[in-house]
mmCIF file of C-alpha atoms in Angstrom:
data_model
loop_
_atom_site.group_PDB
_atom_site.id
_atom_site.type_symbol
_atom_site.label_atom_id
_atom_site.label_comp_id
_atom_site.label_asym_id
_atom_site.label_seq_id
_atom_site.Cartn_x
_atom_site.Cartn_y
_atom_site.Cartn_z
ATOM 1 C CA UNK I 1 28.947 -24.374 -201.592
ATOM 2 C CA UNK I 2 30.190 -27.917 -199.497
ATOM 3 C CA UNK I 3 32.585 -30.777 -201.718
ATOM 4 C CA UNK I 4 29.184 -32.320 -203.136
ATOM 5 C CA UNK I 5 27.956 -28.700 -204.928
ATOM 6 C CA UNK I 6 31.689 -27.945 -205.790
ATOM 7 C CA UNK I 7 32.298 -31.401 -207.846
ATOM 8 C CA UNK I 8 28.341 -30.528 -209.715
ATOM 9 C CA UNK I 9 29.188 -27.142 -210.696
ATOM 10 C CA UNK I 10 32.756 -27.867 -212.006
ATOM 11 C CA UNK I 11 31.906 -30.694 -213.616
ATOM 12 C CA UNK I 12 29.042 -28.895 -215.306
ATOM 13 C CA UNK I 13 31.752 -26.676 -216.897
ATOM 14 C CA UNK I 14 33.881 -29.347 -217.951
ATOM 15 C CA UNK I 15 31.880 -29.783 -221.267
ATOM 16 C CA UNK I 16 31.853 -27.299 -224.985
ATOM 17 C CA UNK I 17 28.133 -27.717 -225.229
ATOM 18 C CA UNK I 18 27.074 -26.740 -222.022
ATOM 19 C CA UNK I 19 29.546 -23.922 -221.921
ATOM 20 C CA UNK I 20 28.059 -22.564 -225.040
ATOM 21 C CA UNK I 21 24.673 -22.676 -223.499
ATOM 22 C CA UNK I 22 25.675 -20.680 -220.785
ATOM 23 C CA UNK I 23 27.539 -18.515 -223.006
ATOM 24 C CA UNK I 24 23.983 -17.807 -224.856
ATOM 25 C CA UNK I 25 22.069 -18.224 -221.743
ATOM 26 C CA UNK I 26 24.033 -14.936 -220.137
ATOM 27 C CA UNK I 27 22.348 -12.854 -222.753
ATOM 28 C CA UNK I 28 19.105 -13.632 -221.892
ATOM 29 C CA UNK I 29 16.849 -16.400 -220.745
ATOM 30 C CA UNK I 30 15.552 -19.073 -223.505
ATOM 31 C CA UNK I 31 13.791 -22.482 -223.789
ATOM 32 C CA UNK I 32 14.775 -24.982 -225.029
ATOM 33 C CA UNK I 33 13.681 -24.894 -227.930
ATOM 34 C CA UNK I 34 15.199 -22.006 -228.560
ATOM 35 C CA UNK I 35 19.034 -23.131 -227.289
ATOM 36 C CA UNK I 36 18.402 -26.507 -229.530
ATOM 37 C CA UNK I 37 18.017 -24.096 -233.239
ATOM 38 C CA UNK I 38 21.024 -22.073 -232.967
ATOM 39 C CA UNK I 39 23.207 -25.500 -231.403
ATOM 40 C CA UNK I 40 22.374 -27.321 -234.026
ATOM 41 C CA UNK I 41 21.492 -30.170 -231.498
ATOM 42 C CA UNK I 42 18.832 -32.306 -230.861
ATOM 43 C CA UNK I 43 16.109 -31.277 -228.255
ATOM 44 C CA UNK I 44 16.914 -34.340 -226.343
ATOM 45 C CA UNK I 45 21.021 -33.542 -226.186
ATOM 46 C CA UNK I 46 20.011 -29.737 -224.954
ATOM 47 C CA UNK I 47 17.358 -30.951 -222.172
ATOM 48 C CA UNK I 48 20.187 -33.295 -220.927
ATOM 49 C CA UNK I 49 22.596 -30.742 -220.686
ATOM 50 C CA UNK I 50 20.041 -28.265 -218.983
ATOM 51 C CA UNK I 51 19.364 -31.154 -216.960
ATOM 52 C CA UNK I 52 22.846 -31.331 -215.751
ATOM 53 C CA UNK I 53 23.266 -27.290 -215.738
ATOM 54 C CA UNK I 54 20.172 -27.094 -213.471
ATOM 55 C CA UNK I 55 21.333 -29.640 -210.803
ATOM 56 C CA UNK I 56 24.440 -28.562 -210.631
ATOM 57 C CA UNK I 57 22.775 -25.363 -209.502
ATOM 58 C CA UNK I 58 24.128 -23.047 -212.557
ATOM 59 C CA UNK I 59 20.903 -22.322 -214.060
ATOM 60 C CA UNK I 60 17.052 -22.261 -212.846
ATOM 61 C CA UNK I 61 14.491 -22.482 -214.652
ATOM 62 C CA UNK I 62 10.648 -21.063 -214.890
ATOM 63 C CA UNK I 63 7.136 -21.876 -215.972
ATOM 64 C CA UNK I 64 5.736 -19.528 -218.170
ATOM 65 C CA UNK I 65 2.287 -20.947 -219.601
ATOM 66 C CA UNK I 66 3.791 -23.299 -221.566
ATOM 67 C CA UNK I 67 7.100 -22.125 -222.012
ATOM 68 C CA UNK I 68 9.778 -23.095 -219.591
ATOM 69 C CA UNK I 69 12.575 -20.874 -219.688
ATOM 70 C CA UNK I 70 16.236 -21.408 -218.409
ATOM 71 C CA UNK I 71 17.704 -18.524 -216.288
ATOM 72 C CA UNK I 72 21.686 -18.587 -215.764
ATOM 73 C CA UNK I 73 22.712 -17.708 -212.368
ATOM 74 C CA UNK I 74 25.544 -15.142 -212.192
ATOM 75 C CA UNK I 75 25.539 -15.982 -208.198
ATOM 76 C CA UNK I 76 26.280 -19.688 -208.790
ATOM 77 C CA UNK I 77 28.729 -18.598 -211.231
ATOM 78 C CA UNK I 78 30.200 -15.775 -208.670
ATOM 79 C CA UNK I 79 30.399 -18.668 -205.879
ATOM 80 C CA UNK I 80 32.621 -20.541 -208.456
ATOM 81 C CA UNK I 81 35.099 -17.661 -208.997
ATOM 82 C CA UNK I 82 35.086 -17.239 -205.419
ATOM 83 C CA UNK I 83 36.535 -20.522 -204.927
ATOM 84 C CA UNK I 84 38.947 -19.736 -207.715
ATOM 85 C CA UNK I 85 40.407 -16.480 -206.308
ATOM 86 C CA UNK I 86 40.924 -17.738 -203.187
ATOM 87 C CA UNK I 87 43.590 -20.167 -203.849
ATOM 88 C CA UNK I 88 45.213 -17.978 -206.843
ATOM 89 C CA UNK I 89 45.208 -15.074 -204.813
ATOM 90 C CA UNK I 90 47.135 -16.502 -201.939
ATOM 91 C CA UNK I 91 49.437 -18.220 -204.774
ATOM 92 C CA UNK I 92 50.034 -14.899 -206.077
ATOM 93 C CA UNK I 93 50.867 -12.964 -202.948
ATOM 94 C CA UNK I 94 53.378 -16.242 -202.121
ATOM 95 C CA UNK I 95 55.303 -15.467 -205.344
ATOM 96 C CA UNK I 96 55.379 -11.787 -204.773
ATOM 97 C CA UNK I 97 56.929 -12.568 -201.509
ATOM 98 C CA UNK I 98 59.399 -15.176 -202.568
ATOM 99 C CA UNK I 99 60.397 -12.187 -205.453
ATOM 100 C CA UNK I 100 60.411 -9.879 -202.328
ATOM 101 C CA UNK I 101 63.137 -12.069 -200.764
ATOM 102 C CA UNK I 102 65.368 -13.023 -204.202
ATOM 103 C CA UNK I 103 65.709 -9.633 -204.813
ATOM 104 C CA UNK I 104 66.705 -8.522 -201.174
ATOM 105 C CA UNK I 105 69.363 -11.176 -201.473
ATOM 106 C CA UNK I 106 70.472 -10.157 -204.881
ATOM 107 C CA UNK I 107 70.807 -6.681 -203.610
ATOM 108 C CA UNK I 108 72.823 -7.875 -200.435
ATOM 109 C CA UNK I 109 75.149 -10.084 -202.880
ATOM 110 C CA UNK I 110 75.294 -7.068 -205.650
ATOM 111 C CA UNK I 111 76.278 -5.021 -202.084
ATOM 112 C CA UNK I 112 79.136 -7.153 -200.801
ATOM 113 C CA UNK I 113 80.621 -7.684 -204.227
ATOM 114 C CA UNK I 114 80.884 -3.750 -204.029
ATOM 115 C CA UNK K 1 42.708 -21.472 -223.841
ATOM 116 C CA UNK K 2 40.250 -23.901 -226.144
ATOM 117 C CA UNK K 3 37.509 -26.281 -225.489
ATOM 118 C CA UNK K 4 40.092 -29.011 -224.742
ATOM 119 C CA UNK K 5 41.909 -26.595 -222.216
ATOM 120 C CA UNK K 6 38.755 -26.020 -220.735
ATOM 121 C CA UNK K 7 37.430 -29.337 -220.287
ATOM 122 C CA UNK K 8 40.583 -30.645 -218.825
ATOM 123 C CA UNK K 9 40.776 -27.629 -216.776
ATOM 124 C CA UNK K 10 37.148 -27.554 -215.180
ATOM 125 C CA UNK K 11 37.232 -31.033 -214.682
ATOM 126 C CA UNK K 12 40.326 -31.537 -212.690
ATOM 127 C CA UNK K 13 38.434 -29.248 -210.358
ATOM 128 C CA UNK K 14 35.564 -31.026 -210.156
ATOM 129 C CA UNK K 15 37.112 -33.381 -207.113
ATOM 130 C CA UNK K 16 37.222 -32.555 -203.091
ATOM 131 C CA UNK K 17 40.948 -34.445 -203.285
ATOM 132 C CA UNK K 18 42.504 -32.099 -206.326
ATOM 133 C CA UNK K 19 40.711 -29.188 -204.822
ATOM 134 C CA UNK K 20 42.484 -29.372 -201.580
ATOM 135 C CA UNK K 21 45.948 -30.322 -203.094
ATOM 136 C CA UNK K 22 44.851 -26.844 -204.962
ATOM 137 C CA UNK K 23 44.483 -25.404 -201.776
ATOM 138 C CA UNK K 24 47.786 -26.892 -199.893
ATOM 139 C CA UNK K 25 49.962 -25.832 -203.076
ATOM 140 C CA UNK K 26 48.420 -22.293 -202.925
ATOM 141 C CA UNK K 27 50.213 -21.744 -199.205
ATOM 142 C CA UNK K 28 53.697 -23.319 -201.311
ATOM 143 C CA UNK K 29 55.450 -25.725 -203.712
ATOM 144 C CA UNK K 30 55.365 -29.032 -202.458
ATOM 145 C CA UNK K 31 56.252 -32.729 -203.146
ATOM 146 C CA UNK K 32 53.982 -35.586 -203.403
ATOM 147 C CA UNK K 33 55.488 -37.023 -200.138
ATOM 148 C CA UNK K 34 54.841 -33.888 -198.691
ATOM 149 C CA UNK K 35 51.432 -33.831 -199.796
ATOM 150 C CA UNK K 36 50.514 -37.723 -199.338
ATOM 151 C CA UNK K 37 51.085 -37.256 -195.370
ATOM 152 C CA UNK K 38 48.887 -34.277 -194.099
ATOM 153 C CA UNK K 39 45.875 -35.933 -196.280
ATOM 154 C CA UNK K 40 46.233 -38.984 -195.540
ATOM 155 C CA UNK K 41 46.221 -40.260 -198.691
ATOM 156 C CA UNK K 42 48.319 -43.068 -200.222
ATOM 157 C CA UNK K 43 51.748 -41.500 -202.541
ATOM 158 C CA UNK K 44 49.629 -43.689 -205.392
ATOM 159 C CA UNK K 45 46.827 -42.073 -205.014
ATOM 160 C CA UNK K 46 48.419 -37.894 -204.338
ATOM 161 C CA UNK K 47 50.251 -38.743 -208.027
ATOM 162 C CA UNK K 48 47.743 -39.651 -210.173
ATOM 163 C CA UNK K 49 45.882 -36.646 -209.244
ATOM 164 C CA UNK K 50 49.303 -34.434 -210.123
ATOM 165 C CA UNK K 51 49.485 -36.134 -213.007
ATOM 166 C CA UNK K 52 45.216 -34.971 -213.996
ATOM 167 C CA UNK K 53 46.120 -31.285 -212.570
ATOM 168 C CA UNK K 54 49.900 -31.135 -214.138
ATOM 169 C CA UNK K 55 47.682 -32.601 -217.572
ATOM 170 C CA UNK K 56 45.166 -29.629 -216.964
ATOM 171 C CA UNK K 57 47.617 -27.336 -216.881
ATOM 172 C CA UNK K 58 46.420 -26.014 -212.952
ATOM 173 C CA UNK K 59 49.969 -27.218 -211.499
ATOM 174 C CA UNK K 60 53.703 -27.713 -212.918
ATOM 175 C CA UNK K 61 56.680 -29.230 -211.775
ATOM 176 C CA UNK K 62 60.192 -28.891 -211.208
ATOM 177 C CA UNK K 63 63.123 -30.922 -210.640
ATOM 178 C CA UNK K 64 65.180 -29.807 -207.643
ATOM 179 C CA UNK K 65 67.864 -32.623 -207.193
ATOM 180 C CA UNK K 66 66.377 -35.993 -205.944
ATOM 181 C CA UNK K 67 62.852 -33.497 -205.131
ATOM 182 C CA UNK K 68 60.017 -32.966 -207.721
ATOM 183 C CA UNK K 69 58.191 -30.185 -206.122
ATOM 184 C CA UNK K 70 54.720 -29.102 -207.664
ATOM 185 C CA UNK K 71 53.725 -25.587 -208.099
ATOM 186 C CA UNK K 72 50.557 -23.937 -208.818
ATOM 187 C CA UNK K 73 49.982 -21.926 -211.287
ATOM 188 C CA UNK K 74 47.944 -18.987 -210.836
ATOM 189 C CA UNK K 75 48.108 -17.543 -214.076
ATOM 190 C CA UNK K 76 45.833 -21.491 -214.898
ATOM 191 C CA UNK K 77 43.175 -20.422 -212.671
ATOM 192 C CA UNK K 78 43.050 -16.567 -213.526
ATOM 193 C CA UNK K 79 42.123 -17.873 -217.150
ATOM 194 C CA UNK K 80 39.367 -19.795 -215.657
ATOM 195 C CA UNK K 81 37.628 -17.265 -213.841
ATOM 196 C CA UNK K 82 38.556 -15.265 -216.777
ATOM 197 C CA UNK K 83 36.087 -17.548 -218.784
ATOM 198 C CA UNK K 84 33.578 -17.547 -215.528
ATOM 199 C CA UNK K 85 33.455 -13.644 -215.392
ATOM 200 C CA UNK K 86 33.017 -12.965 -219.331
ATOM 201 C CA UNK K 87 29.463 -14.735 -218.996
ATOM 202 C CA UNK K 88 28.453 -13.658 -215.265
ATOM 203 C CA UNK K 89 29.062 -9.823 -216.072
ATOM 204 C CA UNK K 90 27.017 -10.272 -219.410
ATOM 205 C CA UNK K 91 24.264 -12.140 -217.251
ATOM 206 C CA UNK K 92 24.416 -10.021 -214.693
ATOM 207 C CA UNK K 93 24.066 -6.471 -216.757
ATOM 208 C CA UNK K 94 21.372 -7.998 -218.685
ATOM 209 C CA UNK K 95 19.660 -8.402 -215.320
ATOM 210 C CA UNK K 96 20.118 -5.335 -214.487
ATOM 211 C CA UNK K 97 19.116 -4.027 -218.073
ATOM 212 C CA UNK K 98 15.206 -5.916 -217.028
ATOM 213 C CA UNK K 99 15.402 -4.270 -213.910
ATOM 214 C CA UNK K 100 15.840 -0.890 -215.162
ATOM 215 C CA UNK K 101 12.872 -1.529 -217.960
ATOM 216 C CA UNK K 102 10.692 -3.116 -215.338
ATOM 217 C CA UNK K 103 11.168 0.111 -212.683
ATOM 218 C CA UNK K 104 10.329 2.324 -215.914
ATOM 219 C CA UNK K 105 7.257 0.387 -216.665
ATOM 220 C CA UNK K 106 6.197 0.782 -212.843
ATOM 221 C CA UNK K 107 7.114 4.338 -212.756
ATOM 222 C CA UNK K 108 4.647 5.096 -216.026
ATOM 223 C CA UNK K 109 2.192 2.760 -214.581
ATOM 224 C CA UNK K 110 2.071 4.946 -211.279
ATOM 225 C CA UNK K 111 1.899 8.256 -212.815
ATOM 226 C CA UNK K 112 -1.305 7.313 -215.139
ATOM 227 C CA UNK K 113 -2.898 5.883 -212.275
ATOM 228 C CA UNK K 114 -2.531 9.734 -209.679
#
């Protein structure tokens, strides 16, 4: 994922509606028609948000006759936590170490006070 | 955290700049004069985007004398890719689920046919 794909799918998430779609849309596939019922939202609001979903590379969707059906994509969701992890991992293991050294120089201090 | 947490959170993500201030701050705490002069970027323009990820919650800061240094917060971005991983696990085992019903249905479909 470059800067461009990052900004889409982020942004994507940045919004209660769409995250409840994709909340639904991870237990199984639906049109939507189907998303708009339970949402309590207009046809129009949900095809926007799809809209958005789909360029931002989070969901795909399918023909089926003449249903269309929106698929969420764990992988697009995996690349996201990727990005995540990376930078929270590395802040993590910086704490540990900065604990590693505070309590080395506690002990040396707790040592020559002995 | 709620909706609100969520949509400040996602969205301060959802720009190249933040994202690599992310990044730098992963590696350690730094000020915004420290940041401002490896990007390039004007002190103006390295605070206002403290101020959207210190808002979001991603970053917080400290006062060390005359020095403000920022600090990531990885506990922030664990809860996002908390919120990530509850849907692409569900997506992803439902997938698997079809998979598992489709390679049954194959299996039958091959043993009426010999």
């Amino acid at each position: 994922m470059d800067d461009n794909d990052l900004d889409a799918a982020f942004s994507s998430l940045a919004d209660p509606a769409r995250r409840a779609i994709i909340a639904r849309l991870s237990r199984s596939s639906a049109t939507v028609n189907e998303l708009a019922e339970p949402f309590a939202m207009t046809k129009q609001a949900v095809s926007k948000h799809i809209h958005v979903l789909e360029q931002a590379g989070m969901i795909t969707r399918t023909r089926d006759g003449q249903r269309r059906p929106c698929h969420l994509d764990p992988a697009a969701l995996e690349a996201l936590t990727g990005w995540i992890d990376t930078y929270r991992l590395e802040a993590e293991q910086q704490y540990r170490r900065l604990d590693g050294v505070l309590s080395t120089l506690q002990h040396q201090d707790s040592k020559e006070q002995s």
